[in-house]
Amino acid sequence: NTDAEIDAVIDDILDRMNHAGVAPNVVTFSTLVDFYGRRGNIPRAKKYFEIMENEGIVPNEVTYSSLIHSMGREGHLKSAFELLHRFRAQHNVRPNVQTYTSLIDSCGKLNRLEKMFELF
């Protein structure tokens, strides 16, 4: 399936949820962030993260970890670390072991070992 086809299906599902009176929640948005992140579509993953926040839904450690992991895997290490710092500062959400492991793995794969020291 093409990205456009997938986007259309997801948009349709969200519309159907809305018409049925079922509001997307943190699980819905975290799933979308993770789904697009795994596909390497960071802009779309970030879009759903932003929609989530704009709708007043607070991201949890799963949401942040999914986006940080995807950004790191795709080589967007600077953005991943910026999100980590935001993660720590907002919403009283603390990074978990998956978050740190993802960043350590990304730093290693990108040969940015000095960045690992910024984690702690």
GROMACS .gro file of N, CA, C and O in nm:
model
  480
    1ASN      N    1   0.083  -0.120   0.000
    1ASN     CA    2   0.000   0.000   0.000
    1ASN      C    3   0.087   0.125   0.000
    1ASN      O    4   0.189   0.130   0.067
    2THR      N    5   0.041   0.225  -0.070
    2THR     CA    6   0.116   0.350  -0.075
    2THR      C    7   0.086   0.434   0.049
    2THR      O    8  -0.014   0.411   0.118
    3ASP      N    9   0.173   0.530   0.075
    3ASP     CA   10   0.151   0.619   0.189
    3ASP      C   11   0.017   0.691   0.177
    3ASP      O   12  -0.054   0.707   0.276
    4ALA      N   13  -0.018   0.733   0.055
    4ALA     CA   14  -0.144   0.805   0.035
    4ALA      C   15  -0.263   0.715   0.068
    4ALA      O   16  -0.362   0.761   0.128
    5GLU      N   17  -0.256   0.588   0.030
    5GLU     CA   18  -0.365   0.495   0.059
    5GLU      C   19  -0.378   0.473   0.210
    5GLU      O   20  -0.488   0.472   0.265
    6ILE      N   21  -0.265   0.456   0.275
    6ILE     CA   22  -0.266   0.435   0.420
    6ILE      C   23  -0.320   0.558   0.491
    6ILE      O   24  -0.403   0.548   0.582
    7ASP      N   25  -0.273   0.676   0.448
    7ASP     CA   26  -0.322   0.800   0.508
    7ASP      C   27  -0.474   0.812   0.493
    7ASP      O   28  -0.543   0.852   0.586
    8ALA      N   29  -0.525   0.776   0.375
    8ALA     CA   30  -0.670   0.784   0.350
    8ALA      C   31  -0.747   0.690   0.442
    8ALA      O   32  -0.853   0.727   0.495
    9VAL      N   33  -0.695   0.569   0.461
    9VAL     CA   34  -0.763   0.472   0.548
    9VAL      C   35  -0.763   0.524   0.693
    9VAL      O   36  -0.867   0.519   0.761
   10ILE      N   37  -0.650   0.573   0.739
   10ILE     CA   38  -0.643   0.623   0.877
   10ILE      C   39  -0.733   0.745   0.895
   10ILE      O   40  -0.805   0.755   0.995
   11ASP      N   41  -0.731   0.835   0.798
   11ASP     CA   42  -0.821   0.952   0.806
   11ASP      C   43  -0.967   0.908   0.811
   11ASP      O   44  -1.047   0.963   0.886
   12ASP      N   45  -1.002   0.806   0.732
   12ASP     CA   46  -1.138   0.754   0.730
   12ASP      C   47  -1.174   0.694   0.867
   12ASP      O   48  -1.284   0.717   0.919
   13ILE      N   49  -1.083   0.617   0.925
   13ILE     CA   50  -1.108   0.558   1.056
   13ILE      C   51  -1.130   0.666   1.161
   13ILE      O   52  -1.223   0.659   1.243
   14LEU      N   53  -1.045   0.769   1.159
   14LEU     CA   54  -1.060   0.878   1.256
   14LEU      C   55  -1.192   0.952   1.236
   14LEU      O   56  -1.258   0.989   1.334
   15ASP      N   57  -1.233   0.971   1.110
   15ASP     CA   58  -1.363   1.034   1.081
   15ASP      C   59  -1.477   0.948   1.135
   15ASP      O   60  -1.573   0.999   1.194
   16ARG      N   61  -1.470   0.817   1.113
   16ARG     CA   62  -1.574   0.726   1.161
   16ARG      C   63  -1.581   0.728   1.314
   16ARG      O   64  -1.691   0.725   1.372
   17MET      N   65  -1.465   0.731   1.377
   17MET     CA   66  -1.463   0.740   1.523
   17MET      C   67  -1.534   0.867   1.569
   17MET      O   68  -1.618   0.864   1.660
   18ASN      N   69  -1.499   0.977   1.504
   18ASN     CA   70  -1.557   1.107   1.537
   18ASN      C   71  -1.709   1.105   1.521
   18ASN      O   72  -1.782   1.151   1.609
   19HIS      N   73  -1.757   1.052   1.409
   19HIS     CA   74  -1.901   1.045   1.383
   19HIS      C   75  -1.972   0.955   1.484
   19HIS      O   76  -2.090   0.975   1.513
   20ALA      N   77  -1.902   0.856   1.535
   20ALA     CA   78  -1.961   0.764   1.633
   20ALA      C   79  -1.951   0.819   1.776
   20ALA      O   80  -1.995   0.754   1.871
   21GLY      N   81  -1.891   0.938   1.788
   21GLY     CA   82  -1.878   0.998   1.920
   21GLY      C   83  -1.764   0.940   2.003
   21GLY      O   84  -1.762   0.953   2.125
   22VAL      N   85  -1.671   0.876   1.935
   22VAL     CA   86  -1.556   0.817   2.003
   22VAL      C   87  -1.435   0.907   1.976
   22VAL      O   88  -1.386   0.914   1.863
   23ALA      N   89  -1.391   0.976   2.079
   23ALA     CA   90  -1.279   1.068   2.064
   23ALA      C   91  -1.147   0.993   2.071
   23ALA      O   92  -1.129   0.908   2.158
   24PRO      N   93  -1.055   1.022   1.980
   24PRO     CA   94  -0.922   0.962   1.990
   24PRO      C   95  -0.859   1.000   2.125
   24PRO      O   96  -0.880   1.111   2.175
   25ASN      N   97  -0.785   0.908   2.183
   25ASN     CA   98  -0.722   0.933   2.311
   25ASN      C   99  -0.571   0.910   2.301
   25ASN      O  100  -0.518   0.894   2.191
   26VAL      N  101  -0.504   0.908   2.414
   26VAL     CA  102  -0.359   0.892   2.415
   26VAL      C  103  -0.317   0.760   2.348
   26VAL      O  104  -0.215   0.755   2.279
   27VAL      N  105  -0.396   0.656   2.365
   27VAL     CA  106  -0.362   0.527   2.303
   27VAL      C  107  -0.375   0.537   2.151
   27VAL      O  108  -0.288   0.489   2.077
   28THR      N  109  -0.481   0.600   2.104
   28THR     CA  110  -0.501   0.617   1.960
   28THR      C  111  -0.383   0.692   1.898
   28THR      O  112  -0.324   0.646   1.800
   29PHE      N  113  -0.351   0.806   1.957
   29PHE     CA  114  -0.243   0.888   1.900
   29PHE      C  115  -0.107   0.822   1.916
   29PHE      O  116  -0.024   0.831   1.826
   30SER      N  117  -0.083   0.757   2.028
   30SER     CA  118   0.045   0.687   2.045
   30SER      C  119   0.062   0.578   1.941
   30SER      O  120   0.172   0.557   1.888
   31THR      N  121  -0.047   0.509   1.910
   31THR     CA  122  -0.044   0.405   1.807
   31THR      C  123  -0.011   0.465   1.671
   31THR      O  124   0.071   0.409   1.596
   32LEU      N  125  -0.070   0.578   1.639
   32LEU     CA  126  -0.043   0.643   1.511
   32LEU      C  127   0.101   0.695   1.503
   32LEU      O  128   0.168   0.680   1.400
   33VAL      N  129   0.149   0.753   1.612
   33VAL     CA  130   0.288   0.800   1.617
   33VAL      C  131   0.383   0.682   1.595
   33VAL      O  132   0.477   0.690   1.515
   34ASP      N  133   0.358   0.573   1.664
   34ASP     CA  134   0.443   0.455   1.651
   34ASP      C  135   0.433   0.395   1.511
   34ASP      O  136   0.535   0.359   1.450
   35PHE      N  137   0.313   0.384   1.458
   35PHE     CA  138   0.292   0.327   1.324
   35PHE      C  139   0.371   0.404   1.218
   35PHE      O  140   0.446   0.346   1.141
   36TYR      N  141   0.352   0.535   1.216
   36TYR     CA  142   0.422   0.614   1.114
   36TYR      C  143   0.572   0.618   1.140
   36TYR      O  144   0.651   0.618   1.046
   37GLY      N  145   0.611   0.621   1.266
   37GLY     CA  146   0.754   0.618   1.297
   37GLY      C  147   0.820   0.491   1.248
   37GLY      O  148   0.930   0.493   1.192
   38ARG      N  149   0.754   0.377   1.267
   38ARG     CA  150   0.810   0.249   1.220
   38ARG      C  151   0.821   0.244   1.069
   38ARG      O  152   0.907   0.175   1.015
   39ARG      N  153   0.735   0.316   1.001
   39ARG     CA  154   0.740   0.323   0.855
   39ARG      C  155   0.845   0.425   0.806
   39ARG      O  156   0.866   0.440   0.687
   40GLY      N  157   0.906   0.498   0.901
   40GLY     CA  158   1.006   0.597   0.864
   40GLY      C  159   0.947   0.730   0.821
   40GLY      O  160   1.016   0.817   0.771
   41ASN      N  161   0.815   0.746   0.842
   41ASN     CA  162   0.748   0.869   0.805
   41ASN      C  163   0.742   0.962   0.927
   41ASN      O  164   0.639   0.978   0.991
   42ILE      N  165   0.857   1.022   0.957
   42ILE     CA  166   0.870   1.107   1.075
   42ILE      C  167   0.778   1.229   1.067
   42ILE      O  168   0.714   1.264   1.167
   43PRO      N  169   0.767   1.295   0.951
   43PRO     CA  170   0.676   1.410   0.946
   43PRO      C  171   0.531   1.374   0.984
   43PRO      O  172   0.465   1.449   1.057
   44ARG      N  173   0.484   1.260   0.940
   44ARG     CA  174   0.346   1.220   0.972
   44ARG      C  175   0.335   1.181   1.121
   44ARG      O  176   0.236   1.213   1.186
   45ALA      N  177   0.438   1.114   1.173
   45ALA     CA  178   0.439   1.077   1.315
   45ALA      C  179   0.433   1.205   1.400
   45ALA      O  180   0.357   1.214   1.496
   46LYS      N  181   0.514   1.305   1.362
   46LYS     CA  182   0.516   1.432   1.435
   46LYS      C  183   0.383   1.505   1.422
   46LYS      O  184   0.338   1.570   1.515
   47LYS      N  185   0.319   1.492   1.305
   47LYS     CA  186   0.189   1.556   1.283
   47LYS      C  187   0.088   1.505   1.386
   47LYS      O  188   0.017   1.584   1.449
   48TYR      N  189   0.081   1.373   1.404
   48TYR     CA  190  -0.015   1.318   1.501
   48TYR      C  191   0.023   1.353   1.645
   48TYR      O  192  -0.064   1.374   1.728
   49PHE      N  193   0.152   1.362   1.671
   49PHE     CA  194   0.198   1.406   1.803
   49PHE      C  195   0.148   1.548   1.830
   49PHE      O  196   0.097   1.579   1.937
   50GLU      N  197   0.160   1.635   1.730
   50GLU     CA  198   0.118   1.774   1.745
   50GLU      C  199  -0.034   1.786   1.755
   50GLU      O  200  -0.085   1.865   1.835
   51ILE      N  201  -0.106   1.708   1.674
   51ILE     CA  202  -0.253   1.709   1.683
   51ILE      C  203  -0.296   1.669   1.823
   51ILE      O  204  -0.385   1.731   1.883
   52MET      N  205  -0.232   1.566   1.873
   52MET     CA  206  -0.261   1.516   2.007
   52MET      C  207  -0.247   1.628   2.111
   52MET      O  208  -0.338   1.652   2.192
   53GLU      N  209  -0.135   1.696   2.107
   53GLU     CA  210  -0.110   1.803   2.203
   53GLU      C  211  -0.208   1.919   2.182
   53GLU      O  212  -0.258   1.975   2.280
   54ASN      N  213  -0.236   1.953   2.056
   54ASN     CA  214  -0.329   2.062   2.027
   54ASN      C  215  -0.470   2.033   2.077
   54ASN      O  216  -0.546   2.125   2.107
   55GLU      N  217  -0.504   1.904   2.085
   55GLU     CA  218  -0.636   1.865   2.134
   55GLU      C  219  -0.637   1.847   2.286
   55GLU      O  220  -0.737   1.804   2.343
   56GLY      N  221  -0.525   1.880   2.349
   56GLY     CA  222  -0.518   1.875   2.494
   56GLY      C  223  -0.494   1.736   2.551
   56GLY      O  224  -0.513   1.713   2.670
   57ILE      N  225  -0.453   1.644   2.466
   57ILE     CA  226  -0.424   1.509   2.512
   57ILE      C  227  -0.275   1.503   2.546
   57ILE      O  228  -0.190   1.534   2.463
   58VAL      N  229  -0.245   1.465   2.669
   58VAL     CA  230  -0.108   1.465   2.717
   58VAL      C  231  -0.036   1.338   2.671
   58VAL      O  232  -0.081   1.227   2.700
   59PRO      N  233   0.076   1.354   2.598
   59PRO     CA  234   0.154   1.237   2.558
   59PRO      C  235   0.207   1.164   2.680
   59PRO      O  236   0.238   1.227   2.781
   60ASN      N  237   0.218   1.033   2.670
   60ASN     CA  238   0.275   0.956   2.781
   60ASN      C  239   0.413   0.904   2.739
   60ASN      O  240   0.464   0.938   2.632
   61GLU      N  241   0.474   0.822   2.826
   61GLU     CA  242   0.609   0.773   2.796
   61GLU      C  243   0.612   0.686   2.670
   61GLU      O  244   0.712   0.685   2.599
   62VAL      N  245   0.503   0.619   2.639
   62VAL     CA  246   0.497   0.538   2.516
   62VAL      C  247   0.501   0.629   2.394
   62VAL      O  248   0.574   0.603   2.298
   63THR      N  249   0.424   0.737   2.397
   63THR     CA  250   0.420   0.831   2.285
   63THR      C  251   0.558   0.891   2.261
   63THR      O  252   0.610   0.888   2.149
   64TYR      N  253   0.617   0.945   2.367
   64TYR     CA  254   0.749   1.006   2.355
   64TYR      C  255   0.853   0.904   2.311
   64TYR      O  256   0.932   0.931   2.221
   65SER      N  257   0.853   0.789   2.373
   65SER     CA  258   0.954   0.687   2.341
   65SER      C  259   0.943   0.642   2.196
   65SER      O  260   1.044   0.622   2.129
   66SER      N  261   0.821   0.626   2.148
   66SER     CA  262   0.801   0.584   2.008
   66SER      C  263   0.859   0.688   1.912
   66SER      O  264   0.930   0.653   1.817
   67LEU      N  265   0.828   0.815   1.937
   67LEU     CA  266   0.876   0.919   1.847
   67LEU      C  267   1.027   0.937   1.858
   67LEU      O  268   1.096   0.950   1.757
   68ILE      N  269   1.080   0.934   1.979
   68ILE     CA  270   1.225   0.946   1.999
   68ILE      C  271   1.297   0.830   1.930
   68ILE      O  272   1.397   0.850   1.861
   69HIS      N  273   1.246   0.709   1.947
   69HIS     CA  274   1.307   0.592   1.884
   69HIS      C  275   1.307   0.607   1.731
   69HIS      O  276   1.410   0.582   1.666
   70SER      N  277   1.195   0.646   1.676
   70SER     CA  278   1.184   0.661   1.530
   70SER      C  279   1.277   0.769   1.477
   70SER      O  280   1.342   0.751   1.374
   71MET      N  281   1.282   0.882   1.547
   71MET     CA  282   1.371   0.990   1.505
   71MET      C  283   1.516   0.945   1.506
   71MET      O  284   1.590   0.970   1.411
   72GLY      N  285   1.556   0.878   1.614
   72GLY     CA  286   1.693   0.829   1.623
   72GLY      C  287   1.726   0.728   1.515
   72GLY      O  288   1.832   0.735   1.452
   73ARG      N  289   1.635   0.636   1.492
   73ARG     CA  290   1.657   0.532   1.391
   73ARG      C  291   1.671   0.592   1.250
   73ARG      O  292   1.746   0.542   1.167
   74GLU      N  293   1.599   0.700   1.225
   74GLU     CA  294   1.602   0.764   1.094
   74GLU      C  295   1.716   0.867   1.082
   74GLU      O  296   1.727   0.934   0.982
   75GLY      N  297   1.798   0.878   1.188
   75GLY     CA  298   1.913   0.967   1.182
   75GLY      C  299   1.885   1.110   1.227
   75GLY      O  300   1.970   1.197   1.213
   76HIS      N  301   1.768   1.135   1.283
   76HIS     CA  302   1.732   1.268   1.332
   76HIS      C  303   1.768   1.278   1.480
   76HIS      O  304   1.683   1.304   1.566
   77LEU      N  305   1.896   1.259   1.508
   77LEU     CA  306   1.941   1.252   1.646
   77LEU      C  307   1.921   1.383   1.721
   77LEU      O  308   1.878   1.383   1.838
   78LYS      N  309   1.947   1.495   1.656
   78LYS     CA  310   1.929   1.624   1.721
   78LYS      C  311   1.783   1.643   1.762
   78LYS      O  312   1.753   1.682   1.875
   79SER      N  313   1.691   1.611   1.673
   79SER     CA  314   1.549   1.622   1.704
   79SER      C  315   1.509   1.526   1.815
   79SER      O  316   1.426   1.560   1.901
   80ALA      N  317   1.566   1.407   1.815
   80ALA     CA  318   1.536   1.308   1.919
   80ALA      C  319   1.579   1.360   2.056
   80ALA      O  320   1.504   1.349   2.154
   81PHE      N  321   1.697   1.421   2.064
   81PHE     CA  322   1.745   1.475   2.191
   81PHE      C  323   1.663   1.597   2.234
   81PHE      O  324   1.636   1.615   2.353
   82GLU      N  325   1.623   1.679   2.138
   82GLU     CA  326   1.537   1.793   2.171
   82GLU      C  327   1.405   1.746   2.231
   82GLU      O  328   1.356   1.803   2.328
   83LEU      N  329   1.351   1.640   2.172
   83LEU     CA  330   1.226   1.584   2.224
   83LEU      C  331   1.248   1.523   2.363
   83LEU      O  332   1.163   1.535   2.451
   84LEU      N  333   1.363   1.460   2.383
   84LEU     CA  334   1.394   1.406   2.516
   84LEU      C  335   1.395   1.516   2.620
   84LEU      O  336   1.337   1.501   2.729
   85HIS      N  337   1.458   1.629   2.590
   85HIS     CA  338   1.464   1.740   2.685
   85HIS      C  339   1.323   1.795   2.711
   85HIS      O  340   1.289   1.828   2.825
   86ARG      N  341   1.243   1.801   2.607
   86ARG     CA  342   1.104   1.846   2.621
   86ARG      C  343   1.025   1.746   2.706
   86ARG      O  344   0.945   1.784   2.790
   87PHE      N  345   1.049   1.619   2.680
   87PHE     CA  346   0.988   1.508   2.753
   87PHE      C  347   1.010   1.525   2.902
   87PHE      O  348   0.917   1.514   2.983
   88ARG      N  349   1.133   1.557   2.938
   88ARG     CA  350   1.168   1.573   3.080
   88ARG      C  351   1.102   1.696   3.141
   88ARG      O  352   1.067   1.697   3.259
   89ALA      N  353   1.087   1.802   3.062
   89ALA     CA  354   1.040   1.930   3.113
   89ALA      C  355   0.888   1.943   3.119
   89ALA      O  356   0.836   2.020   3.199
   90GLN      N  357   0.818   1.870   3.035
   90GLN     CA  358   0.673   1.887   3.025
   90GLN      C  359   0.597   1.768   3.080
   90GLN      O  360   0.647   1.655   3.082
   91HIS      N  361   0.476   1.794   3.117
   91HIS     CA  362   0.376   1.691   3.145
   91HIS      C  363   0.410   1.596   3.259
   91HIS      O  364   0.341   1.497   3.277
   92ASN      N  365   0.516   1.619   3.333
   92ASN     CA  366   0.553   1.528   3.442
   92ASN      C  367   0.571   1.384   3.395
   92ASN      O  368   0.537   1.290   3.466
   93VAL      N  369   0.618   1.367   3.276
   93VAL     CA  370   0.642   1.233   3.221
   93VAL      C  371   0.791   1.208   3.223
   93VAL      O  372   0.870   1.292   3.182
   94ARG      N  373   0.830   1.092   3.274
   94ARG     CA  374   0.972   1.059   3.284
   94ARG      C  375   1.008   0.957   3.176
   94ARG      O  376   0.933   0.863   3.153
   95PRO      N  377   1.123   0.974   3.112
   95PRO     CA  378   1.168   0.875   3.014
   95PRO      C  379   1.183   0.739   3.082
   95PRO      O  380   1.215   0.729   3.199
   96ASN      N  381   1.159   0.634   3.004
   96ASN     CA  382   1.173   0.500   3.058
   96ASN      C  383   1.295   0.432   2.996
   96ASN      O  384   1.367   0.491   2.915
   97VAL      N  385   1.318   0.308   3.034
   97VAL     CA  386   1.437   0.236   2.987
   97VAL      C  387   1.437   0.223   2.834
   97VAL      O  388   1.543   0.228   2.772
   98GLN      N  389   1.320   0.208   2.772
   98GLN     CA  390   1.314   0.197   2.627
   98GLN      C  391   1.361   0.326   2.560
   98GLN      O  392   1.427   0.323   2.457
   99THR      N  393   1.326   0.439   2.621
   99THR     CA  394   1.367   0.568   2.566
   99THR      C  395   1.519   0.578   2.565
   99THR      O  396   1.581   0.610   2.463
  100TYR      N  397   1.579   0.550   2.679
  100TYR     CA  398   1.725   0.559   2.690
  100TYR      C  399   1.794   0.456   2.601
  100TYR      O  400   1.893   0.487   2.534
  101THR      N  401   1.743   0.335   2.598
  101THR     CA  402   1.802   0.230   2.515
  101THR      C  403   1.798   0.269   2.368
  101THR      O  404   1.894   0.248   2.294
  102SER      N  405   1.686   0.325   2.325
  102SER     CA  406   1.672   0.368   2.185
  102SER      C  407   1.776   0.474   2.150
  102SER      O  408   1.838   0.468   2.043
  103LEU      N  409   1.793   0.569   2.239
  103LEU     CA  410   1.890   0.676   2.212
  103LEU      C  411   2.034   0.624   2.215
  103LEU      O  412   2.117   0.663   2.132
  104ILE      N  413   2.064   0.537   2.309
  104ILE     CA  414   2.199   0.478   2.313
  104ILE      C  415   2.226   0.401   2.184
  104ILE      O  416   2.332   0.415   2.123
  105ASP      N  417   2.128   0.323   2.140
  105ASP     CA  418   2.141   0.246   2.016
  105ASP      C  419   2.161   0.339   1.896
  105ASP      O  420   2.249   0.316   1.812
  106SER      N  421   2.081   0.444   1.889
  106SER     CA  422   2.092   0.539   1.777
  106SER      C  423   2.228   0.609   1.777
  106SER      O  424   2.290   0.626   1.672
  107CYS      N  425   2.275   0.650   1.894
  107CYS     CA  426   2.406   0.716   1.904
  107CYS      C  427   2.516   0.622   1.855
  107CYS      O  428   2.606   0.663   1.782
  108GLY      N  429   2.507   0.497   1.896
  108GLY     CA  430   2.607   0.399   1.854
  108GLY      C  431   2.606   0.376   1.704
  108GLY      O  432   2.710   0.375   1.638
  109LYS      N  433   2.487   0.359   1.647
  109LYS     CA  434   2.476   0.334   1.503
  109LYS      C  435   2.521   0.452   1.419
  109LYS      O  436   2.569   0.435   1.308
  110LEU      N  437   2.504   0.573   1.474
  110LEU     CA  438   2.544   0.693   1.401
  110LEU      C  439   2.684   0.739   1.440
  110LEU      O  440   2.728   0.846   1.400
  111ASN      N  441   2.754   0.656   1.521
  111ASN     CA  442   2.890   0.687   1.566
  111ASN      C  443   2.898   0.823   1.636
  111ASN      O  444   2.989   0.900   1.612
  112ARG      N  445   2.799   0.848   1.719
  112ARG     CA  446   2.793   0.973   1.796
  112ARG      C  447   2.800   0.940   1.944
  112ARG      O  448   2.713   0.973   2.023
  113LEU      N  449   2.908   0.873   1.980
  113LEU     CA  450   2.923   0.824   2.117
  113LEU      C  451   2.922   0.935   2.221
  113LEU      O  452   2.874   0.917   2.332
  114GLU      N  453   2.973   1.055   2.185
  114GLU     CA  454   2.976   1.166   2.279
  114GLU      C  455   2.834   1.210   2.319
  114GLU      O  456   2.813   1.260   2.428
  115LYS      N  457   2.736   1.187   2.231
  115LYS     CA  458   2.598   1.225   2.261
  115LYS      C  459   2.540   1.140   2.373
  115LYS      O  460   2.448   1.183   2.443
  116MET      N  461   2.593   1.019   2.392
  116MET     CA  462   2.541   0.932   2.497
  116MET      C  463   2.555   0.997   2.634
  116MET      O  464   2.472   0.976   2.722
  117PHE      N  465   2.660   1.077   2.652
  117PHE     CA  466   2.683   1.140   2.782
  117PHE      C  467   2.579   1.248   2.812
  117PHE      O  468   2.565   1.289   2.927
  118GLU      N  469   2.508   1.295   2.711
  118GLU     CA  470   2.403   1.395   2.733
  118GLU      C  471   2.277   1.333   2.792
  118GLU      O  472   2.187   1.403   2.834
  119LEU      N  473   2.273   1.200   2.796
  119LEU     CA  474   2.153   1.132   2.844
  119LEU      C  475   2.139   1.143   2.996
  119LEU      O  476   2.029   1.140   3.049
  120PHE      N  477   2.251   1.155   3.065
  120PHE     CA  478   2.246   1.149   3.211
  120PHE      C  479   2.315   1.269   3.275
  120PHE      O  480   2.397   1.331   3.223
   0.00000   0.00000   0.00000
